[in-house]
CSV table of C-alpha atoms in Angstrom, one decimal:
chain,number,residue,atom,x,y,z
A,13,UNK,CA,-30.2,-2.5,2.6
A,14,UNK,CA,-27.1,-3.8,1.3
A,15,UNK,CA,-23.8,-2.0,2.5
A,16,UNK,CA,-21.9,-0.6,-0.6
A,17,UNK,CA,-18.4,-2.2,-1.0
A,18,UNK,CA,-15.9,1.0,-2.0
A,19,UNK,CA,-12.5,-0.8,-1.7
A,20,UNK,CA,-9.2,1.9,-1.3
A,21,UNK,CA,-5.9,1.5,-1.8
A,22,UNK,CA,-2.7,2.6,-2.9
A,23,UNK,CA,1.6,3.0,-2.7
A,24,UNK,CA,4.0,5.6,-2.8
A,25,UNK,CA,6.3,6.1,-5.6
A,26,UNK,CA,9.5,5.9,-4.0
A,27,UNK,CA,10.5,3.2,-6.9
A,28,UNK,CA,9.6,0.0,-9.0
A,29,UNK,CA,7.3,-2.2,-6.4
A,30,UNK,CA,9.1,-5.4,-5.5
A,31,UNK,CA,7.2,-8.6,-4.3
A,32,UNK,CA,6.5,-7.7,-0.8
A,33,UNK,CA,4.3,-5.1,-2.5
A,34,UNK,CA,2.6,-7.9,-4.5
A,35,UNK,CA,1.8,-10.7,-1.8
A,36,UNK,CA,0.9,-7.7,0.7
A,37,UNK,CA,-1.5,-6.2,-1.2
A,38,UNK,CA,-1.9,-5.9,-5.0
A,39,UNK,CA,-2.5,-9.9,-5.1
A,40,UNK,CA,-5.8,-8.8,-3.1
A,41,UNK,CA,-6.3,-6.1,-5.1
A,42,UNK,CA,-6.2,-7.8,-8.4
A,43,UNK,CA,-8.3,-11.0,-6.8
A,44,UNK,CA,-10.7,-8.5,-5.2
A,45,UNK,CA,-11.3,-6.3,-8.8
A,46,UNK,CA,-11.6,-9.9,-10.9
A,47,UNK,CA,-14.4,-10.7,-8.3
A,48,UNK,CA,-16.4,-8.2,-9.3
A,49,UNK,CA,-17.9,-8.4,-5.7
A,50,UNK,CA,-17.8,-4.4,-4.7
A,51,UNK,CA,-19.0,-1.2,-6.2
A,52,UNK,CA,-15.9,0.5,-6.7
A,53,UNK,CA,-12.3,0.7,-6.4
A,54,UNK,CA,-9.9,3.1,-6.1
A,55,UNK,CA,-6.0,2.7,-6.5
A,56,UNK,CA,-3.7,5.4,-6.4
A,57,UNK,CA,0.1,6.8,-6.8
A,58,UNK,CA,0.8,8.5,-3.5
A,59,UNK,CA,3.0,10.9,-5.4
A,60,UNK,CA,2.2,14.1,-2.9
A,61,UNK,CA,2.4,11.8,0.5
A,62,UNK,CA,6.1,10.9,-1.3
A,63,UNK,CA,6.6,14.5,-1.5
A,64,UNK,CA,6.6,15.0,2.1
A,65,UNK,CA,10.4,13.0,3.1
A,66,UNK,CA,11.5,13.5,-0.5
A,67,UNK,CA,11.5,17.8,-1.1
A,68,UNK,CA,15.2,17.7,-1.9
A,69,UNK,CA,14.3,15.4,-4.7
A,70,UNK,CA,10.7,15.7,-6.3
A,71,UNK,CA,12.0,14.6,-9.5
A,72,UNK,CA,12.7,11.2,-7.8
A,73,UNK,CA,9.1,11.2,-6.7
A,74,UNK,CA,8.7,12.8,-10.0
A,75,UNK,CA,9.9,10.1,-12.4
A,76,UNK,CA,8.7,7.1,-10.2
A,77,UNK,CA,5.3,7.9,-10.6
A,78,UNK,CA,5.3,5.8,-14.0
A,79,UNK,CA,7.4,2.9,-12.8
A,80,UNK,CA,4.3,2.3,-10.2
A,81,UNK,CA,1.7,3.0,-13.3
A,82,UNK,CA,3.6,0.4,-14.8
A,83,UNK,CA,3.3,-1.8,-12.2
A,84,UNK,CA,0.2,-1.8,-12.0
A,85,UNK,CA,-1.1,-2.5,-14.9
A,86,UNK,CA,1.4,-5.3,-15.4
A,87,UNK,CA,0.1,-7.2,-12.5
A,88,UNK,CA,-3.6,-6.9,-13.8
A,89,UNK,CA,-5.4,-4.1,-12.3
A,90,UNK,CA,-7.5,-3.2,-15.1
A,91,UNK,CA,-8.8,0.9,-15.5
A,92,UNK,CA,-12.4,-0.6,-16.7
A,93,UNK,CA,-12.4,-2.0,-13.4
A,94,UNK,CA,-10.6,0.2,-11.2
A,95,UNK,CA,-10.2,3.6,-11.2
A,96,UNK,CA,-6.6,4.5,-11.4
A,97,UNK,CA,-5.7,8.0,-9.9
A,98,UNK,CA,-2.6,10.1,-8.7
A,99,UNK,CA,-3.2,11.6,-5.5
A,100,UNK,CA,-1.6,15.3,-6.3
A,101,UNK,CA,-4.6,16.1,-8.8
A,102,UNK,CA,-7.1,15.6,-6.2
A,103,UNK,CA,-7.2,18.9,-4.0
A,104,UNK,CA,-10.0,18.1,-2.6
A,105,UNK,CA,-7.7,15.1,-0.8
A,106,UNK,CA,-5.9,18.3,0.2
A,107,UNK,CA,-8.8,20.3,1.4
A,108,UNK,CA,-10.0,17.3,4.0
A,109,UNK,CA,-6.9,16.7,5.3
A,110,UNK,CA,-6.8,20.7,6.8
A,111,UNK,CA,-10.7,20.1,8.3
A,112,UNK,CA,-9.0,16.9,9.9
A,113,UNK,CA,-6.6,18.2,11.5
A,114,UNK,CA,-8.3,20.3,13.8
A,115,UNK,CA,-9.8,17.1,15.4
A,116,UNK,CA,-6.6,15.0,16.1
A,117,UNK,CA,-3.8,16.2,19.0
A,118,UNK,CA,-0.1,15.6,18.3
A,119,UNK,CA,0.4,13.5,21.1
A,120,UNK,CA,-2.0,11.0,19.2
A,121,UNK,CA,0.4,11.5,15.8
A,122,UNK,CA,3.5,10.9,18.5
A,123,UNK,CA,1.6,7.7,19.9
A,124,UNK,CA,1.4,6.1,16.1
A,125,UNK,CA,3.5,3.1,16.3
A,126,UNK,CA,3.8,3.7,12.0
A,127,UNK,CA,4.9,7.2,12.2
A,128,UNK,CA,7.5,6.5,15.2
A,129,UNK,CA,9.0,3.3,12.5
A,130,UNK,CA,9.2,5.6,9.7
A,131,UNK,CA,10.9,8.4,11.5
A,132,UNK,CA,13.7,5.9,12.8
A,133,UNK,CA,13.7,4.2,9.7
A,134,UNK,CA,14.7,7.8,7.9
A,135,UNK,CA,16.8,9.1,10.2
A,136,UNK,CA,14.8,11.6,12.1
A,137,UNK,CA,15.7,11.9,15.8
A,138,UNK,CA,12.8,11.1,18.2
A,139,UNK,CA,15.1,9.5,20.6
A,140,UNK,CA,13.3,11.8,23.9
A,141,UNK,CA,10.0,13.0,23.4
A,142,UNK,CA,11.1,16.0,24.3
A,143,UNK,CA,12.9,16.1,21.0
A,144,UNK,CA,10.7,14.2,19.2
A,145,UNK,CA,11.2,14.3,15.3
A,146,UNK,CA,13.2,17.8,15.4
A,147,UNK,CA,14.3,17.3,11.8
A,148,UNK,CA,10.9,16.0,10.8
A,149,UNK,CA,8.3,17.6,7.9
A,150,UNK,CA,5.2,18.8,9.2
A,151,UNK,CA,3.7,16.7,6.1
A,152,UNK,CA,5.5,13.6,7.1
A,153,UNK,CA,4.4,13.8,10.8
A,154,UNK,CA,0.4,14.3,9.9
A,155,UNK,CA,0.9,11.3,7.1
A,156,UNK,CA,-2.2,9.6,9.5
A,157,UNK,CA,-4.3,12.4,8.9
A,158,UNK,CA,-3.8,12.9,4.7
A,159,UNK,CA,-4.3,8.9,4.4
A,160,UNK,CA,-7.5,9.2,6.6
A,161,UNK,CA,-8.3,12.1,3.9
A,162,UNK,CA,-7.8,9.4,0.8
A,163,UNK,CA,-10.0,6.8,2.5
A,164,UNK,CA,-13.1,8.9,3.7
A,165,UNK,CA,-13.1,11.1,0.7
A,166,UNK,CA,-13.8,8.1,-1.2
A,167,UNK,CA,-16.3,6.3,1.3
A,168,UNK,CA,-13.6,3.5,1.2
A,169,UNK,CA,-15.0,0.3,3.9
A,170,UNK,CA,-12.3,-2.0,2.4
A,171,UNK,CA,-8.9,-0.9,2.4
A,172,UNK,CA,-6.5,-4.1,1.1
A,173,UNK,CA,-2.8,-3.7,3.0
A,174,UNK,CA,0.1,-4.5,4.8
A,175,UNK,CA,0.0,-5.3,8.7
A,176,UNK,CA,2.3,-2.1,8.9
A,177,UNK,CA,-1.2,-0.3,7.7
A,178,UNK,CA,-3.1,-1.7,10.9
A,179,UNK,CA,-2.2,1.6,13.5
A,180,UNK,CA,-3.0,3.8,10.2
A,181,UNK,CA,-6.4,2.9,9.9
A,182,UNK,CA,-7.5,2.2,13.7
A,183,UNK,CA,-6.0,6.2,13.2
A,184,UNK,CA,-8.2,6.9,10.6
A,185,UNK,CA,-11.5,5.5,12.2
A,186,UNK,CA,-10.8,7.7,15.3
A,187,UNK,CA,-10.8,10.4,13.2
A,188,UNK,CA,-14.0,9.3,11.6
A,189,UNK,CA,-15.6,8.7,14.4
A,190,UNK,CA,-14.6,11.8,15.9
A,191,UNK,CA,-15.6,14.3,12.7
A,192,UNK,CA,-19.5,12.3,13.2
A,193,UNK,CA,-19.7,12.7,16.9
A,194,UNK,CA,-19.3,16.8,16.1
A,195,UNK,CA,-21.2,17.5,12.9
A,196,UNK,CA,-23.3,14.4,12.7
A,197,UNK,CA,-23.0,10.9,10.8
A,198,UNK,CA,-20.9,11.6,7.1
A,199,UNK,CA,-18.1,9.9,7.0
A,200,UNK,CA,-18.0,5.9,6.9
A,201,UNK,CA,-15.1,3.8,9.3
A,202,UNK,CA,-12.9,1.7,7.2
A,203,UNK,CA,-11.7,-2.0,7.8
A,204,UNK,CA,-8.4,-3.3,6.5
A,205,UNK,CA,-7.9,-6.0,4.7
A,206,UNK,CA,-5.3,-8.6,5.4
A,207,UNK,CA,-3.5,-11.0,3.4
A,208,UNK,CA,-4.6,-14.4,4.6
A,209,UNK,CA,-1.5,-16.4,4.8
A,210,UNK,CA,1.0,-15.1,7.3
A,211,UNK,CA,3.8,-15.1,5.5
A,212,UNK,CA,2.6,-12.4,3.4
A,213,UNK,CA,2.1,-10.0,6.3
A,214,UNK,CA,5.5,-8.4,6.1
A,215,UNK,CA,8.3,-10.1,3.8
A,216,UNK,CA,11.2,-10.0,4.4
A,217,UNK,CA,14.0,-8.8,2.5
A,218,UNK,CA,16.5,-11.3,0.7
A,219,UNK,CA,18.8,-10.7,3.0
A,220,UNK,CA,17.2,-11.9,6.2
A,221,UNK,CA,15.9,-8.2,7.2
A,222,UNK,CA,12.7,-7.9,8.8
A,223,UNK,CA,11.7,-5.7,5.8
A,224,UNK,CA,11.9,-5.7,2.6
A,225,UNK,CA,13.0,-2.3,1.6
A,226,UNK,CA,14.3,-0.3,-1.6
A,227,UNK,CA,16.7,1.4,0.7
A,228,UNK,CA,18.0,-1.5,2.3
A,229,UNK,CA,18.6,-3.1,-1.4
A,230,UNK,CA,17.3,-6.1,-0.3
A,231,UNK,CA,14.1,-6.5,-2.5
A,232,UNK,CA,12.8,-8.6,-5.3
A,233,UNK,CA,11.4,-6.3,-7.8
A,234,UNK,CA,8.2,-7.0,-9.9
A,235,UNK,CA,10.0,-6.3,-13.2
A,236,UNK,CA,13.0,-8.2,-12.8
A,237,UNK,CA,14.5,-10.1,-15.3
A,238,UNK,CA,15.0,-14.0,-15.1
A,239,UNK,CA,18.8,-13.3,-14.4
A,240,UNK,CA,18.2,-10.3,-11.8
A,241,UNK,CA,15.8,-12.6,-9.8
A,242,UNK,CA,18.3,-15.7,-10.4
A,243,UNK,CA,21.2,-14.2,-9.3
A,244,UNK,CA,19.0,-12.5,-6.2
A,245,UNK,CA,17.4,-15.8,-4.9
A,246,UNK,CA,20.8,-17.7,-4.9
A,247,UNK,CA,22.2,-14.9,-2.6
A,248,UNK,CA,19.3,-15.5,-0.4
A,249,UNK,CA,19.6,-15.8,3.3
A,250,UNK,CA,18.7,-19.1,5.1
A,251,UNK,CA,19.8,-20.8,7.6
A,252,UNK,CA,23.4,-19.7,9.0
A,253,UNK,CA,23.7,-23.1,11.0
A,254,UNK,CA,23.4,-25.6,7.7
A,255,UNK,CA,26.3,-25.4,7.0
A,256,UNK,CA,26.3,-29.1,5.1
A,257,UNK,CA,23.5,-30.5,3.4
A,258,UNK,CA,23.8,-33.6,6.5
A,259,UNK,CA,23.1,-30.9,8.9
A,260,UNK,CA,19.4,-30.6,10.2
A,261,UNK,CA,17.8,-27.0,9.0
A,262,UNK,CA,16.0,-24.5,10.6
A,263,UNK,CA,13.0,-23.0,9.3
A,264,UNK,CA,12.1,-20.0,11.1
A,265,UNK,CA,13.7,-16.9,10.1
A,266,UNK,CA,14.9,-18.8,6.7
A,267,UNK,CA,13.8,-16.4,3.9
A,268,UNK,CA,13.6,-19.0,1.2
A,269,UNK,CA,11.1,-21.0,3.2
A,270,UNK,CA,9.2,-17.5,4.2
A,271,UNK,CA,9.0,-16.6,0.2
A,272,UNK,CA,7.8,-20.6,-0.6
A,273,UNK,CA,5.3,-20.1,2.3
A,274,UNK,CA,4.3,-16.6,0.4
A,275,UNK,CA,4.3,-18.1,-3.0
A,276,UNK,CA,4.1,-21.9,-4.0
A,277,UNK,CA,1.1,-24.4,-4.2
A,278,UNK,CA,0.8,-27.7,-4.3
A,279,UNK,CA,0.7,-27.7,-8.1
A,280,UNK,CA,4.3,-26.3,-8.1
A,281,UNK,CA,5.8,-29.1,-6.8
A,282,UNK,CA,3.9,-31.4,-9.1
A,283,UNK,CA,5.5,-29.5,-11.9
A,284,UNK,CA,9.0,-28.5,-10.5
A,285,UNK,CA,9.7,-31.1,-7.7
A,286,UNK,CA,8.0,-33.7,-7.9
A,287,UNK,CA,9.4,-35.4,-5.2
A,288,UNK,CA,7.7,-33.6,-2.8
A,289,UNK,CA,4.3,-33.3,-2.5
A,290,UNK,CA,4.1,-30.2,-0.7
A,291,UNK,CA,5.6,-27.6,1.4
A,292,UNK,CA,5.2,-29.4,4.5
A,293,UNK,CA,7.4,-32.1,3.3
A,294,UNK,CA,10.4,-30.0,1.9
A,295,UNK,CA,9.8,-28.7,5.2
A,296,UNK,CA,10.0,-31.8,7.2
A,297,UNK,CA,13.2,-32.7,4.4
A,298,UNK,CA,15.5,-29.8,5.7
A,299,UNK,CA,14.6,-29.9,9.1
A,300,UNK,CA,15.6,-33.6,9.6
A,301,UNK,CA,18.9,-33.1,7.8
A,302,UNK,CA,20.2,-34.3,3.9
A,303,UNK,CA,18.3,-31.4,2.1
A,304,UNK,CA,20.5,-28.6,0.8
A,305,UNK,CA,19.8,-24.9,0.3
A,306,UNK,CA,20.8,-24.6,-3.7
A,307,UNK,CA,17.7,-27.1,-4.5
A,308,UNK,CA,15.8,-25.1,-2.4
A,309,UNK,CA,17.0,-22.1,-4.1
A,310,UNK,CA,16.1,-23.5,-7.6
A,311,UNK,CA,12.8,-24.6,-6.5
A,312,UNK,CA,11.8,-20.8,-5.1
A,313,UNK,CA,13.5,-19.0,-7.9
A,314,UNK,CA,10.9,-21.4,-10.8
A,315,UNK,CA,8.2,-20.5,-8.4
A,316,UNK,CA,8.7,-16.8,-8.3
A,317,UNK,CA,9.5,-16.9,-12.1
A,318,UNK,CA,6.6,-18.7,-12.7
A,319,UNK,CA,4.5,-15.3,-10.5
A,320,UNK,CA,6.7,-12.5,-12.1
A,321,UNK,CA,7.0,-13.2,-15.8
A,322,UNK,CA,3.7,-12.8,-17.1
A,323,UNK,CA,4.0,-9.5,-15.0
A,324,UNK,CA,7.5,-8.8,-16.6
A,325,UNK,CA,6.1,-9.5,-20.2
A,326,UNK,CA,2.6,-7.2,-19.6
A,327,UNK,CA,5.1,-4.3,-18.6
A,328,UNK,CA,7.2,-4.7,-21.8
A,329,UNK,CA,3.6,-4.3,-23.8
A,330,UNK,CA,2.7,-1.4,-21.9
A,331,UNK,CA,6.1,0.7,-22.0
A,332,UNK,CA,5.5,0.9,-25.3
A,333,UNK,CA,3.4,3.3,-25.4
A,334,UNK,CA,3.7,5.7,-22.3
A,335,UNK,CA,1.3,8.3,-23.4
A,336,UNK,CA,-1.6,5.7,-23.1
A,337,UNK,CA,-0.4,5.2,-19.4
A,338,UNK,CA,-0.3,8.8,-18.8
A,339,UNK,CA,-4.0,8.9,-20.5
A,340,UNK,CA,-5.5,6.1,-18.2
A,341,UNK,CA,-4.2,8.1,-15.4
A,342,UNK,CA,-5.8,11.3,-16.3
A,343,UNK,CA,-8.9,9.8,-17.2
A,344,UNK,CA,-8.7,8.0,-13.7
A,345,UNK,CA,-8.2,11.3,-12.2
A,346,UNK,CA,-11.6,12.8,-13.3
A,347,UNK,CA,-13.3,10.2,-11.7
A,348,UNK,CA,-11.5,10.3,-9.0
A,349,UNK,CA,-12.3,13.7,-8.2
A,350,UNK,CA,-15.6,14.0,-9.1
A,351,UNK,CA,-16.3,11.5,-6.0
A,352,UNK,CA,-14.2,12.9,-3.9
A,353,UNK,CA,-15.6,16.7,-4.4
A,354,UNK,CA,-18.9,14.7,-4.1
A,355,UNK,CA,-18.1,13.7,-0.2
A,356,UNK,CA,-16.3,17.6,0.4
A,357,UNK,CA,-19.7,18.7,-0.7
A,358,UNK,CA,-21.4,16.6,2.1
A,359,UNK,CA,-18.0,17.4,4.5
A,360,UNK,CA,-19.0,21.0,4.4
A,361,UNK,CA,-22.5,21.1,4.5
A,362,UNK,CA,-22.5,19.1,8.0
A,363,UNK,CA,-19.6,21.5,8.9
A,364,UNK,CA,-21.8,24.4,7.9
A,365,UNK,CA,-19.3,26.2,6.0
A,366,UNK,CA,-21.6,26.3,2.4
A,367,UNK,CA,-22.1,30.2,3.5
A,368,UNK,CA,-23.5,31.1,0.0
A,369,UNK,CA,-26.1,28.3,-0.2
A,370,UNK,CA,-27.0,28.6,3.1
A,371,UNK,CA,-30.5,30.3,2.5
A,372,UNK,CA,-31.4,30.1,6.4
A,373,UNK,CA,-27.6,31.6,7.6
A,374,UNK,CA,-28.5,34.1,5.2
A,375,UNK,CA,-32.5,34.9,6.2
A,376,UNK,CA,-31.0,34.8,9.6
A,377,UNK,CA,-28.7,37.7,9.8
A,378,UNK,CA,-30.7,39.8,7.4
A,379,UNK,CA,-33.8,39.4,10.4
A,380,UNK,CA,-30.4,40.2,12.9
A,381,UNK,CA,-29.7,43.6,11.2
A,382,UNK,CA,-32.4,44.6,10.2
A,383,UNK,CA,-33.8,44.6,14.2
């Protein structure tokens, strides 16, 4: 029998999504959905995950939670295709993650290469173990355990994301693995899914950062206008040793060639530079010397415009009318629950905690007191 494709994914609304978002994941997601080759998808705002680092400022969270509807839709997920959910209404998301927590130790949340990056990356001090994340949320620090809740709850095999993901879901498959061991097979392991081309993996931010982050200020947003993402890409870090266009260029760790690696084809350069017949000769251009970075520049910035403003223009059509958003949301919702209160149903039965239904728990103590 054929194994059922139920594809997972989602992003926390700390903002508009920038294009790191997009060549990480939601260009699989989109490609994936258009294929038609699975037998559902779920995508969802990570609005109660958000929560946990931002309690000082829910209406942040609050507020953002339409910018990443937005988003969406503008880069072509489509709600006859997907189901499109925010993860607050689903309590039964809620009620999994409690069961799970039983069955995985702290020191196994403290060993989480993701968790100890995000806690650094915020501020909060794990610098000795011995005072590891004292300023930290509970909810932050057990973020493993509620995204292993969003994936099983949904039966999710496919989950399309970021190589930062990888630790999350090796997490989540212990845990799987570990819930079937006890109360027998439920649950089903996920697999992430990788962009293919390197480059994707984690881009970098326009300043050279390892990361592209909204904190950082360093990102190329998905709604950008053609000015914003001019004006960004001729700021662009390359290569601080070309310092005249004579001067040989060096490739690695140059953002504009990581972001041409990430975006352009061969048909680009038929229809921008033609003198070029691919990426591997611009390459072999700068590298030998009397290539400068402004030409570069302009060839990344009519690639990326080329990407972002059909995405830009589909955003326009759907601000226009927010209440549909909202109402493609809440529809998304019900269907979204209505599987995942599906797989509590099957969570608790192998847990043996349906006490009222339980006709032989019940037959059982009656014989007990009766003796």
């Amino acid at each position: 029998m054929k194994e059922k494709k139920i594809i997972l994914t989602g992003d926390r609304p700390t903002g508009r999504l920038h294009i790191g978002h997009y060549v990480g994941s939601l260009r699989n997601r989109v490609m994936l959905q258009n294929q038609g080759d699975y037998d559902k998808m779920f995508v969802f705002i990570a609005d109660a995950q958000a929560l946990t680092d931002n309690m000082d400022n829910p209406e942040k969270v609050r507020q953002n939670v339409i910018e990443v509807a937005l988003d969406y839709l503008a880069v072509g997920l489509n709600p006859n295709k997907s189901t499109l959910f925010i993860q607050s209404q689903i309590p039964e998301l809620t009620e999994l993650a409690f069961y799970f927590m039983n069955i995985v130790t702290v020191a196994r949340l403290q060993r989480n290469p993701t968790v100890k990056s995000e806690i650094k990356m915020r501020g909060f001090n794990n610098e000795e173990q011995s005072n590891f994340g004292s300023g930290l949320p509970v909810g932050f620090f057990t973020y493993p355990i509620s995204q292993a809740a969003d994936i099983t709850a949904f039966k999710a095999n496919i989950v399309p994301a970021g190589e930062d993901q990888k630790p999350m879901i090796e997490q989540c498959t212990e845990i799987v693995r570990k819930f079937n061991s006890i109360y027998g097979e439920t649950l089903v392991e996920p697999q992430i899914m990788l962009p293919g081309n390197e480059a994707c993996m984690r881009l970098p931010g326009t300043d050279g950062k390892a990361k592209m982050s909204k904190s950082l200020n360093n990102c190329i947003y998905l709604s950008d206008s053609a000015d914003e993402l001019r004006k960004k890409v001729m700021s662009m870090y390359t290569d601080p040793l070309h310092l005249n266009v004579s001067d040989p260029g060096h490739i690695e760790g140059n953002t504009v060639f990581t972001y041409l690696d990430a975006f352009c084809t061969n048909e680009h350069f038929a229809n921008y530079l033609p003198d070029y017949a691919n990426l591997d000769e611009l390459k072999a251009h700068y590298m030998r010397g009397g290539l400068g970075d402004v030409k570069c520049k302009k060839f990344l910035e009519k690639v990326l415009n080329e990407t972002l403003e059909p995405i830009r223009n589909r955003r326009k059509e759907f601000e226009s009318d927010i209440p549909s958003i909202y109402e493609i949301f809440r529809q998304g919702c019900e269907n979204a629950r209505e599987a995942a209160a599906q797989t509590i149903d099957e969570v608790k039965k192998a847990m043996r905690i349906t006490y009222f239904d339980d006709k032989e728990l019940i037959e059982e103590q009656s014989i007990k007191y009766k003796a």
